[in-house]
CSV table of C-alpha atoms and ligand atoms in Angstrom, one decimal:
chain,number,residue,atom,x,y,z
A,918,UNK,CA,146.8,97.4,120.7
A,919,UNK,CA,144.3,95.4,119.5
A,920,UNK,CA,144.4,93.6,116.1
A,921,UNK,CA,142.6,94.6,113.1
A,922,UNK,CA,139.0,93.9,113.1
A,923,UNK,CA,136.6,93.7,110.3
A,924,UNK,CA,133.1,94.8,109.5
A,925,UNK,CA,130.9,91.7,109.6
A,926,UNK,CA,129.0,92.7,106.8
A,927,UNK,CA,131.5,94.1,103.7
A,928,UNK,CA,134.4,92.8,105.6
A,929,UNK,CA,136.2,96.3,105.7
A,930,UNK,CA,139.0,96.8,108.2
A,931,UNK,CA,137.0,98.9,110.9
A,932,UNK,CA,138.2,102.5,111.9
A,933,UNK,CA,136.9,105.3,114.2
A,934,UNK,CA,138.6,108.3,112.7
A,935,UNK,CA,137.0,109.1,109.4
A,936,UNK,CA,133.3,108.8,108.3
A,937,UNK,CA,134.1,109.1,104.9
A,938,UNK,CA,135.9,106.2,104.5
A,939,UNK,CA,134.6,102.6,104.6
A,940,UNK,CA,135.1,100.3,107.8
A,941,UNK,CA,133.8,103.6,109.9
A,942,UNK,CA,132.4,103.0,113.1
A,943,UNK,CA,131.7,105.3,116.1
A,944,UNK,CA,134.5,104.7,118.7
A,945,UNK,CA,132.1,103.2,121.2
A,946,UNK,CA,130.7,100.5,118.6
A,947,UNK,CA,134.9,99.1,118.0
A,948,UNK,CA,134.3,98.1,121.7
A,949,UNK,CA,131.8,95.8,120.9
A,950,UNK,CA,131.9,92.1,119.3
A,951,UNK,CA,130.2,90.8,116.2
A,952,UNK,CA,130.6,95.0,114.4
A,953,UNK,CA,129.3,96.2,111.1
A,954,UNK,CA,130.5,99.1,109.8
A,955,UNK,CA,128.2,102.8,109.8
A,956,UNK,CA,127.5,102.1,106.0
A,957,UNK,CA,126.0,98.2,106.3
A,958,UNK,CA,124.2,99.2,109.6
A,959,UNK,CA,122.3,101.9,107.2
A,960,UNK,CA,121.7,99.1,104.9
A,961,UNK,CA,120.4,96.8,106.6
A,962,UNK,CA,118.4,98.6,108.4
A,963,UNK,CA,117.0,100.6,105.0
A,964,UNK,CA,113.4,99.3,105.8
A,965,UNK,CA,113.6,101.6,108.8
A,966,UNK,CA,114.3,104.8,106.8
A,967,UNK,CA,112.0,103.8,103.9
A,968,UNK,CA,108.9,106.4,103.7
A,969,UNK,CA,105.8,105.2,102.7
A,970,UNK,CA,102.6,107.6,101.8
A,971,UNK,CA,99.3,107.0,102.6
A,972,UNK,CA,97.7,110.2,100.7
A,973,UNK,CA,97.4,109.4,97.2
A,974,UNK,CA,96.9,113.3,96.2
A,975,UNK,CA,100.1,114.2,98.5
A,976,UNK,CA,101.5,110.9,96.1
A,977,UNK,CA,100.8,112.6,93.3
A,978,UNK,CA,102.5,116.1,93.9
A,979,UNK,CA,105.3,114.4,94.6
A,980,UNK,CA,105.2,112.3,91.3
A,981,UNK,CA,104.6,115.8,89.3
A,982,UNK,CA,107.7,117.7,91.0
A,983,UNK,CA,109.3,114.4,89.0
A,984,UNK,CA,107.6,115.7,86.0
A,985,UNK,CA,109.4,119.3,86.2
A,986,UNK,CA,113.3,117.7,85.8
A,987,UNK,CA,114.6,115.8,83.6
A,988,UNK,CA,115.2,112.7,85.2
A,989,UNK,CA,115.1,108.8,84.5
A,990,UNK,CA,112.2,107.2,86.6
A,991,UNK,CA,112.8,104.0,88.1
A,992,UNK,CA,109.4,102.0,88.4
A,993,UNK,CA,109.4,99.4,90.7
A,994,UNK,CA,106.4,96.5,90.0
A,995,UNK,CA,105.6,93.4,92.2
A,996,UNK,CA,105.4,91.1,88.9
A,997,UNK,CA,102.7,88.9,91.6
A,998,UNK,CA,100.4,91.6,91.8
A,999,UNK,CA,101.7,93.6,88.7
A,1000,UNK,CA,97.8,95.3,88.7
A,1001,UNK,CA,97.8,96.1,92.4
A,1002,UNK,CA,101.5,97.4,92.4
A,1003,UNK,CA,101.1,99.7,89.4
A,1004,UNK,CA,100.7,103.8,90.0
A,1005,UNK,CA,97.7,105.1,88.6
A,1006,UNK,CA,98.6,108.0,86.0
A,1007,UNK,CA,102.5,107.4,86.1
A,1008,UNK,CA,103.3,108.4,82.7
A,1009,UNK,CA,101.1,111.6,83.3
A,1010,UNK,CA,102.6,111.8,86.5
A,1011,UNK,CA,105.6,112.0,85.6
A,1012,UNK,CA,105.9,114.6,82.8
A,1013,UNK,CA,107.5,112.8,79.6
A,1014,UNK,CA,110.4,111.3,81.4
A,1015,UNK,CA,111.4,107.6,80.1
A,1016,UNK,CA,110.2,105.0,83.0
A,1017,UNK,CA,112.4,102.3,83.3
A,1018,UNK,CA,110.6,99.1,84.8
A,1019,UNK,CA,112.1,96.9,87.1
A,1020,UNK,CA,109.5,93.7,87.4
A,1021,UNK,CA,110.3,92.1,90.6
A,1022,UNK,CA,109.8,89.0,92.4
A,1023,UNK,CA,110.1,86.7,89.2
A,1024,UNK,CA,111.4,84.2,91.4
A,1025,UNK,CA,107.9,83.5,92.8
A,1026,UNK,CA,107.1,82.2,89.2
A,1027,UNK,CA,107.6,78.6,88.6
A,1028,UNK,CA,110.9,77.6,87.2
A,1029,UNK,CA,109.5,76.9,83.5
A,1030,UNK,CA,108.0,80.2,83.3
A,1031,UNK,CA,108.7,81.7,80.0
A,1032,UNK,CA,111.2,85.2,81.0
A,1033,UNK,CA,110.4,87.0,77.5
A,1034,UNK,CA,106.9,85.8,77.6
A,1035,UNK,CA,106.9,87.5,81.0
A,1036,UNK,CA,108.6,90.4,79.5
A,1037,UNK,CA,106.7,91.0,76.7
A,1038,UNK,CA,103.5,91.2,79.0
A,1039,UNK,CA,104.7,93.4,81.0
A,1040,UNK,CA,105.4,95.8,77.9
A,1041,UNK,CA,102.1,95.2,76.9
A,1042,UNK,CA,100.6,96.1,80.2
A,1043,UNK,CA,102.3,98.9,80.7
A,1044,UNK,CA,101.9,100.2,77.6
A,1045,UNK,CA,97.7,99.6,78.4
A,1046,UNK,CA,98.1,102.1,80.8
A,1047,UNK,CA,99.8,104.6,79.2
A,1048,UNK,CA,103.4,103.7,79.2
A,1049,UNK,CA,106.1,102.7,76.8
A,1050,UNK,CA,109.2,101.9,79.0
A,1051,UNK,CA,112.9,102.3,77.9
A,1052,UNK,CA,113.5,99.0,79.3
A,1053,UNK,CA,112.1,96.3,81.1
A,1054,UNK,CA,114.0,93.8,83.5
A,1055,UNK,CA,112.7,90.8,85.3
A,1056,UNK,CA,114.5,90.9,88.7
A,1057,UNK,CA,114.3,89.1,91.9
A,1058,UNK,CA,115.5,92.0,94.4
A,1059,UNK,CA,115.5,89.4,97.6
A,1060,UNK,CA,117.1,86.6,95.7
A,1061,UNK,CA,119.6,89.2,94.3
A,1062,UNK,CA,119.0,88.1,90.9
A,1063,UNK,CA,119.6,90.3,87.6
A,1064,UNK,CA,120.5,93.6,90.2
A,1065,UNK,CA,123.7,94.1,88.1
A,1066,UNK,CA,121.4,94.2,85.1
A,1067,UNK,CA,119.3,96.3,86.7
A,1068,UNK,CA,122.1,98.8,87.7
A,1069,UNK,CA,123.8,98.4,84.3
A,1070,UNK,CA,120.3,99.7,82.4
A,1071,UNK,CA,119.8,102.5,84.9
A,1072,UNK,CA,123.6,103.5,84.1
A,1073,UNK,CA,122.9,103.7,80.2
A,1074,UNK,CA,119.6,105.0,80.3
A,1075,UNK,CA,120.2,107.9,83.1
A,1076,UNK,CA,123.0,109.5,80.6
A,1077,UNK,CA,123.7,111.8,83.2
A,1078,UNK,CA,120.4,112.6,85.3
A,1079,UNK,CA,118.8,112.2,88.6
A,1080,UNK,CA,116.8,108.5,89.1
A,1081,UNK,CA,114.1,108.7,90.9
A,1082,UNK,CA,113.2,105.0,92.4
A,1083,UNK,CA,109.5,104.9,92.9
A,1084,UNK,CA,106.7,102.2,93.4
A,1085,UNK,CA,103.7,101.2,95.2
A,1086,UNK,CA,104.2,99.9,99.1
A,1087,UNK,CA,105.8,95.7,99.1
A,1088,UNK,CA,106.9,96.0,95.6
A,1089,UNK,CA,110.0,95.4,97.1
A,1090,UNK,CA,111.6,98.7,96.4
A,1091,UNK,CA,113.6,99.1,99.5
A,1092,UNK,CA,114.6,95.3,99.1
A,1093,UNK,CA,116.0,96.5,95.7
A,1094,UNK,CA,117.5,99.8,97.4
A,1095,UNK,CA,119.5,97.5,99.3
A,1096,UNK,CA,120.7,94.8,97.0
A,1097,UNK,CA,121.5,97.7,94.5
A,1098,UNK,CA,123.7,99.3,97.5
A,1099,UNK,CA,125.6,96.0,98.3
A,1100,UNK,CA,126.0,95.9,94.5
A,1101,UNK,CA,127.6,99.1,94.4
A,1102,UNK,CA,129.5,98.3,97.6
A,1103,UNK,CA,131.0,94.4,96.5
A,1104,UNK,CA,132.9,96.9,94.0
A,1105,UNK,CA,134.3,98.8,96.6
A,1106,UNK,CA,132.5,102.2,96.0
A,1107,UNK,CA,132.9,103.6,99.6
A,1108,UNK,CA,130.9,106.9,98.8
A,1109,UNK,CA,128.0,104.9,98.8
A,1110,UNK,CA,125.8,105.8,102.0
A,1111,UNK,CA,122.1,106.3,102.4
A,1112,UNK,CA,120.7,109.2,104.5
A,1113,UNK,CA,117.2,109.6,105.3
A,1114,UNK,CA,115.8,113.4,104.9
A,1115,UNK,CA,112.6,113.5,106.5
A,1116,UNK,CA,110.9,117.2,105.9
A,1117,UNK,CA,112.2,118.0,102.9
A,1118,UNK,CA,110.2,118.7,100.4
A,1119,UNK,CA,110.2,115.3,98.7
A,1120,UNK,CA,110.8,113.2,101.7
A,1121,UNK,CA,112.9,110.9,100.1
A,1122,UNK,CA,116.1,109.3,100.5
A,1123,UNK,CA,118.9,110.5,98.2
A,1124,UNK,CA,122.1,108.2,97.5
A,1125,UNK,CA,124.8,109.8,95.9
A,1126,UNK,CA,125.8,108.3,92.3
A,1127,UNK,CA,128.8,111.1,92.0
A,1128,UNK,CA,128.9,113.6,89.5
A,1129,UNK,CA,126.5,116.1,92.0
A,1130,UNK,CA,124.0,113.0,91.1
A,1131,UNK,CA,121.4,111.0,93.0
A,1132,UNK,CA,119.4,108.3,93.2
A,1133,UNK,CA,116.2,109.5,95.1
A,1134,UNK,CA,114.2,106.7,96.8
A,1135,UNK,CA,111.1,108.1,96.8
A,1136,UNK,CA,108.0,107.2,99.4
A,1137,UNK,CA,105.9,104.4,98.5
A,1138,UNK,CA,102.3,104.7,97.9
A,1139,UNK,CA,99.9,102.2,100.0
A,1140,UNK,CA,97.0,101.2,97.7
A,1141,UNK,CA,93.9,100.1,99.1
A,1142,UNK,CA,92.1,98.1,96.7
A,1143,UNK,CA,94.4,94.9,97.1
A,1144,UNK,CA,93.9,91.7,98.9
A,1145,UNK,CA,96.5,92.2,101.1
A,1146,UNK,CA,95.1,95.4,102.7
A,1147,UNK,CA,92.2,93.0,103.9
A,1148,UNK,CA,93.8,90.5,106.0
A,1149,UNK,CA,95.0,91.2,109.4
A,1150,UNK,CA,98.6,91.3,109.3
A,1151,UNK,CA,99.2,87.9,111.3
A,1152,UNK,CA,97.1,86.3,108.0
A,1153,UNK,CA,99.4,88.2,105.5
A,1154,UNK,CA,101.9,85.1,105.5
A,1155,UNK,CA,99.5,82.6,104.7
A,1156,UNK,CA,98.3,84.4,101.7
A,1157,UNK,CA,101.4,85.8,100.7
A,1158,UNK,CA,104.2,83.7,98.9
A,1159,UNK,CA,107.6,83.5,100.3
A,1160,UNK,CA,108.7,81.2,97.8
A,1161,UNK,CA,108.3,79.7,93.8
A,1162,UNK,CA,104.8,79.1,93.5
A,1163,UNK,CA,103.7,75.1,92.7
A,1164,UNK,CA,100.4,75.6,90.6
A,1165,UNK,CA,98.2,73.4,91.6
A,1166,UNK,CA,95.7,72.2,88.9
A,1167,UNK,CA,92.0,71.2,89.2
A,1168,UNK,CA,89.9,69.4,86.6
A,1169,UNK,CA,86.5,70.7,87.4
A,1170,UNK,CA,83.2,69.7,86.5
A,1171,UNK,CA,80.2,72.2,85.8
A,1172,UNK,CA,78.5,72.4,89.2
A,1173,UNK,CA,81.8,72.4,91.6
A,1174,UNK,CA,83.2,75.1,93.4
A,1175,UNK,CA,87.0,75.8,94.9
A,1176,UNK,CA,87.2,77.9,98.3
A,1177,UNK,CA,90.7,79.9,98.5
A,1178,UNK,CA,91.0,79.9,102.3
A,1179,UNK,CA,87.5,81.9,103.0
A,1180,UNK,CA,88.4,84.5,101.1
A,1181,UNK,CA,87.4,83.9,97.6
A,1182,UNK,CA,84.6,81.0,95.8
A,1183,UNK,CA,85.1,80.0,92.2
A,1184,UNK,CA,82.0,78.5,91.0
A,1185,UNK,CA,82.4,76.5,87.6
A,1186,UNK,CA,78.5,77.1,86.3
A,1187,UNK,CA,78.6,76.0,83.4
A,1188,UNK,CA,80.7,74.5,80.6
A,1189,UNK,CA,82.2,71.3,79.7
A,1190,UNK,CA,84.7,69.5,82.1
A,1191,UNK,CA,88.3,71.4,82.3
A,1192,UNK,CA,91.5,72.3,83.7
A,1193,UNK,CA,91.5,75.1,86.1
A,1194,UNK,CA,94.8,76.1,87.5
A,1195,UNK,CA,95.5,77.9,90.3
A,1196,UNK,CA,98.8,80.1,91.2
A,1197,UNK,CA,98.4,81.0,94.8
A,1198,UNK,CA,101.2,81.1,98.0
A,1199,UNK,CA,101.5,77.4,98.4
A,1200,UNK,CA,100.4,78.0,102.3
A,1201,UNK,CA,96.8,78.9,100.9
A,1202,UNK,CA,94.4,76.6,101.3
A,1203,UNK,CA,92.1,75.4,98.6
A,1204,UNK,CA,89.0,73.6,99.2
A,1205,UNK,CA,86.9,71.6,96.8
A,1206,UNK,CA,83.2,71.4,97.3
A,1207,UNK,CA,79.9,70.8,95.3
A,1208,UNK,CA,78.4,73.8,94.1
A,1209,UNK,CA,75.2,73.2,95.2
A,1210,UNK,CA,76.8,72.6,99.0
A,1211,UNK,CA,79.1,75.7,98.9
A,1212,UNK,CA,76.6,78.2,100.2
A,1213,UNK,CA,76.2,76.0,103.5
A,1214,UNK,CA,79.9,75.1,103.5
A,1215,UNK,CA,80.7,78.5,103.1
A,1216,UNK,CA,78.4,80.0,106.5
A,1217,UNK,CA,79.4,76.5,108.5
A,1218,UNK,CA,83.4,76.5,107.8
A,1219,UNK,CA,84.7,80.1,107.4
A,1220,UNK,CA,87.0,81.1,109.5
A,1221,UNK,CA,87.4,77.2,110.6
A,1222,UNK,CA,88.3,74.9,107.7
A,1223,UNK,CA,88.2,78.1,105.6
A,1224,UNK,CA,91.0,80.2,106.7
A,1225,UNK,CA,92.0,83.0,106.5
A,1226,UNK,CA,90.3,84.8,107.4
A,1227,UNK,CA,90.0,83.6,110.9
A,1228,UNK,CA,87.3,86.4,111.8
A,1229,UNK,CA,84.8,87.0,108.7
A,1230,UNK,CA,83.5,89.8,110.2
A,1231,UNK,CA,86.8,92.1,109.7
A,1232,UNK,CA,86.3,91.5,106.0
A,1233,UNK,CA,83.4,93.4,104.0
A,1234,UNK,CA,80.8,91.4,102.2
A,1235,UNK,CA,81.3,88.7,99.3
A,1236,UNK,CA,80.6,90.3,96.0
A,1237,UNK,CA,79.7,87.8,93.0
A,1238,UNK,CA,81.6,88.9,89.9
A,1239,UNK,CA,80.4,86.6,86.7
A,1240,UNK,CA,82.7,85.9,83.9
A,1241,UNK,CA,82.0,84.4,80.7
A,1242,UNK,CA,85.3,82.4,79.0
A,1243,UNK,CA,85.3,82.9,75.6
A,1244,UNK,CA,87.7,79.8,75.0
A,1245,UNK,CA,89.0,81.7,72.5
A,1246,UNK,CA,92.3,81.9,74.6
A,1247,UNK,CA,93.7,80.8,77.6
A,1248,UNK,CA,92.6,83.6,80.2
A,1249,UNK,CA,93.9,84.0,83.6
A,1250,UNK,CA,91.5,85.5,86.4
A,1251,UNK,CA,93.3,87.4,89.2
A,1252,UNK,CA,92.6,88.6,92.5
A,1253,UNK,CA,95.4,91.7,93.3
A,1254,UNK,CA,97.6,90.8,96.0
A,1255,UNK,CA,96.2,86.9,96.0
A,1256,UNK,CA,97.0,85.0,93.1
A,1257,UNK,CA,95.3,84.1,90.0
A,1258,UNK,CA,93.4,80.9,88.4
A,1259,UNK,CA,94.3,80.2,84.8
A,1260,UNK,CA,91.6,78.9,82.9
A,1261,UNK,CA,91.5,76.7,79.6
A,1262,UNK,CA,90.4,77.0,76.3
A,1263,UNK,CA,86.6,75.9,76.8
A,1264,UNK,CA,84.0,77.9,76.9
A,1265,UNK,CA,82.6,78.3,80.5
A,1266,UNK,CA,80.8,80.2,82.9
A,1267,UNK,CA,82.6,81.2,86.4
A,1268,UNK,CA,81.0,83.0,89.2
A,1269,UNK,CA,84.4,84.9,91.4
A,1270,UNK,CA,83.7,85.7,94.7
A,1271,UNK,CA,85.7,88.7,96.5
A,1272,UNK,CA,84.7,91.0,99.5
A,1273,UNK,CA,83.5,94.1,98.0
A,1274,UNK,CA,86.5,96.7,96.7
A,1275,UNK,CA,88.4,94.0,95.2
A,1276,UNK,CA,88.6,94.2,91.6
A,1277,UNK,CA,88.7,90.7,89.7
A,1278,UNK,CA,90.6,90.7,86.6
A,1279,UNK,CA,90.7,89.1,83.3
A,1280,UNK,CA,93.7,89.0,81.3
A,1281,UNK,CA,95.4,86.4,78.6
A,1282,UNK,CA,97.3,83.7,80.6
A,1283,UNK,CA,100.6,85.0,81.0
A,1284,UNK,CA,102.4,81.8,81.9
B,1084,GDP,P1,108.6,98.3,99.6
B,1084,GDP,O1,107.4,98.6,100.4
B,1084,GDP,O2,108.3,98.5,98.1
B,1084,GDP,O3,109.9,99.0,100.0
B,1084,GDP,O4,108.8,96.7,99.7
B,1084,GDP,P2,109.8,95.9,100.6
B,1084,GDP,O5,111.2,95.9,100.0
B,1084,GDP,O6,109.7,96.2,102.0
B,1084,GDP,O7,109.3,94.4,100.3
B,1084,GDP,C1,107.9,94.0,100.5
B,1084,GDP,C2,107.8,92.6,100.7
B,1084,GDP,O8,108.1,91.9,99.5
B,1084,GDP,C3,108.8,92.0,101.8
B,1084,GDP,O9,108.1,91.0,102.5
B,1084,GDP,C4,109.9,91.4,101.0
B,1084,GDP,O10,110.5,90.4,101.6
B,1084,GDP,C5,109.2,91.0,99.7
B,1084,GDP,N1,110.1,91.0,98.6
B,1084,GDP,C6,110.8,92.0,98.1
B,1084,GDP,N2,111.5,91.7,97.0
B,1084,GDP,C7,111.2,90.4,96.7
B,1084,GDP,C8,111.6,89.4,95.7
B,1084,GDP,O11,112.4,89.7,94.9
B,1084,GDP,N3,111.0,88.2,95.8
B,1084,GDP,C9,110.1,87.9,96.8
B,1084,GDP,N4,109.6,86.6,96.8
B,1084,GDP,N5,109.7,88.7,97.7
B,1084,GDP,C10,110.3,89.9,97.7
């Protein structure tokens, strides 16, 4: 007989004759080397059974069928592009039910960053688009950072419903799916499996939380008007940060201009000389130029120097957005699903550049 093995991922003694217990494994898996049981295969592979919805009215039905139980709402935000990763009309949506937000990715944010200041943003943004969540938490679902928190407020503030796990597509929803599962298994809950239900009505994933309950991991809309939907998927990595962001501070004079890869131009017009910093994936590159050379710089190097994109002509037309800075505070101009450049207290005038359907943003610095 051959001695007990274990799964390579939970570490559960392995066993082909019940699937209801942990360790199970088809008989014809035990056979193999280097196993992992039925439940951590399902796991790690959760990305694979993750829906995603490109329809945003087919998004919305599904958000209103929400709305008719009485349910906790999980919303999952990508605290990078917390503009870009937000669903329109949630609250609405929804029907009344308290939205819990989980802000993720905080560990992209440098190591000073400020966690209530953070916080109290996001309560304040949220709350700007219609919102008032039952709690917020700061969590880093890849790093595995503040899940038990996470699980521990969606515990107390379910009191007994349904959660319904929802957000917009690379929030990291199904990243948090699976720490919260690994979370759930390290205690040694073995009823916890995932099973995909494609063609029901909801097309959703249901995991069982006992008590005839469920968390329901529901599709996740793809929003168009972000950066990221841009860039052929080869370029994503260059412009998307994998890991703390290292802002990287200019002083500028009136008259210069920064290049973010050839995607964006920030012109400084006007104003006196100041600090501009810049929070971008460290992998971006940033180029500083005279204004009065950028237009030529611009048609010579894009797509050489100024990369991405490597091909302009995949990406629609530069639109010139102006801003005047108040100074009155510090303001922070962001560019969904790129980054954002926080300027100082001086009064200035910036010209943004983005291709056309990307909305610039102004907001009080947040960091
Ligand atoms: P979903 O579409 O909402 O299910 O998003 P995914 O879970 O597939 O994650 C989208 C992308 O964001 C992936 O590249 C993840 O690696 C990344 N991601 C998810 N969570 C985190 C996080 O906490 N920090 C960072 N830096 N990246 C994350």
């Amino acid at each position: 007989k051959r001695e007990e093995v274990h799964c390579e991922g939970c570490g559960a003694p392995l066993q082909a004759d019940d699937p209801e217990r942990s360790g199970y494994v088809p008989q014809a898996a035990l056979e193999r080397e280097h196993i992992i049981c039925k439940r951590c295969f399902r796991i790690r592979h959760y990305n694979d059974v993750a829906p995603v919805e490109h329809d945003a009215d087919a998004y919305m039905n599904r958000l209103q069928s929400i709305g008719k139980q009485d349910a906790l709402v999980v919303q999952v935000v990508d605290l990078f592009d917390f503009a870009g990763s937000w669903i329109n009309g949630i609250g609405r949506h929804t029907g009344g039910n308290p939205i819990l937000i989980l802000a993720n990715k905080v560990d992209l944010f440098p190591r000073s960053t400020k966690r209530q200041k953070l916080k109290e943003w996001v309560y304040r943004t949220a709350k700007e688009q219609g919102v008032k969540p039952v709690d917020v938490i700061l969590i880093s679902a890849e790093k595995g950072h503040h899940i038990q928190e996470a699980a521990q407020a969606i515990e107390e503030k379910r009191r007994g419903r349904d959660v319904y796990v929802v957000g917009t597509a690379n929030a990291g929803k199904s990243t948090f799916i699976n720490a919260l599962l690994r979370e759930f298994g390290a205690e040694g809950e073995a009823s916890v499996t995932t099973s995909p239900y494609p063609g029901t009505t909801l097309d959703a994933v249901y995991i069982p939380l006992g008590e005839n309950k469920h968390i329901v991991d529901m599709p996740g809309i793809v929003r168009r008007d972000r950066m990221s939907e841009y860039v052929a998927p080869k370029e994503l990595k260059a412009i998307t940060p994998q890991t703390e962001i290292k802002p990287k501070g200019y002083q500028l004079n009136a008259g210069q201009t920064l290049f973010f890869g050839g995607l964006v131009r920030f012109d400084f017009r006007e104003g006196e000389r100041q600090p501009f910093v810049c929070y971008f994936a460290n992998s971006l590159y940033i180029h500083r130029t005279k204004l009065e050379k950028a237009d030529e710089l611009w048609e010579k190097q894009r797509g050489q120097l100024l990369v991405p994109p490597a091909d302009p002509k995949e990406i629609p037309p530069m639109k010139r957005h102006r801003f005047p800075l108040t100074g009155k505070e510090k303001e922070d101009l962001v560019i969904p699903g790129l980054g954002w450049v926080s300027c100082g207290t001086d009064r200035a005038q910036v010209d943004v550049w983005v291709p056309e359907g990307i909305q610039v943003q102004v907001r009080p610095s947040i960091i």
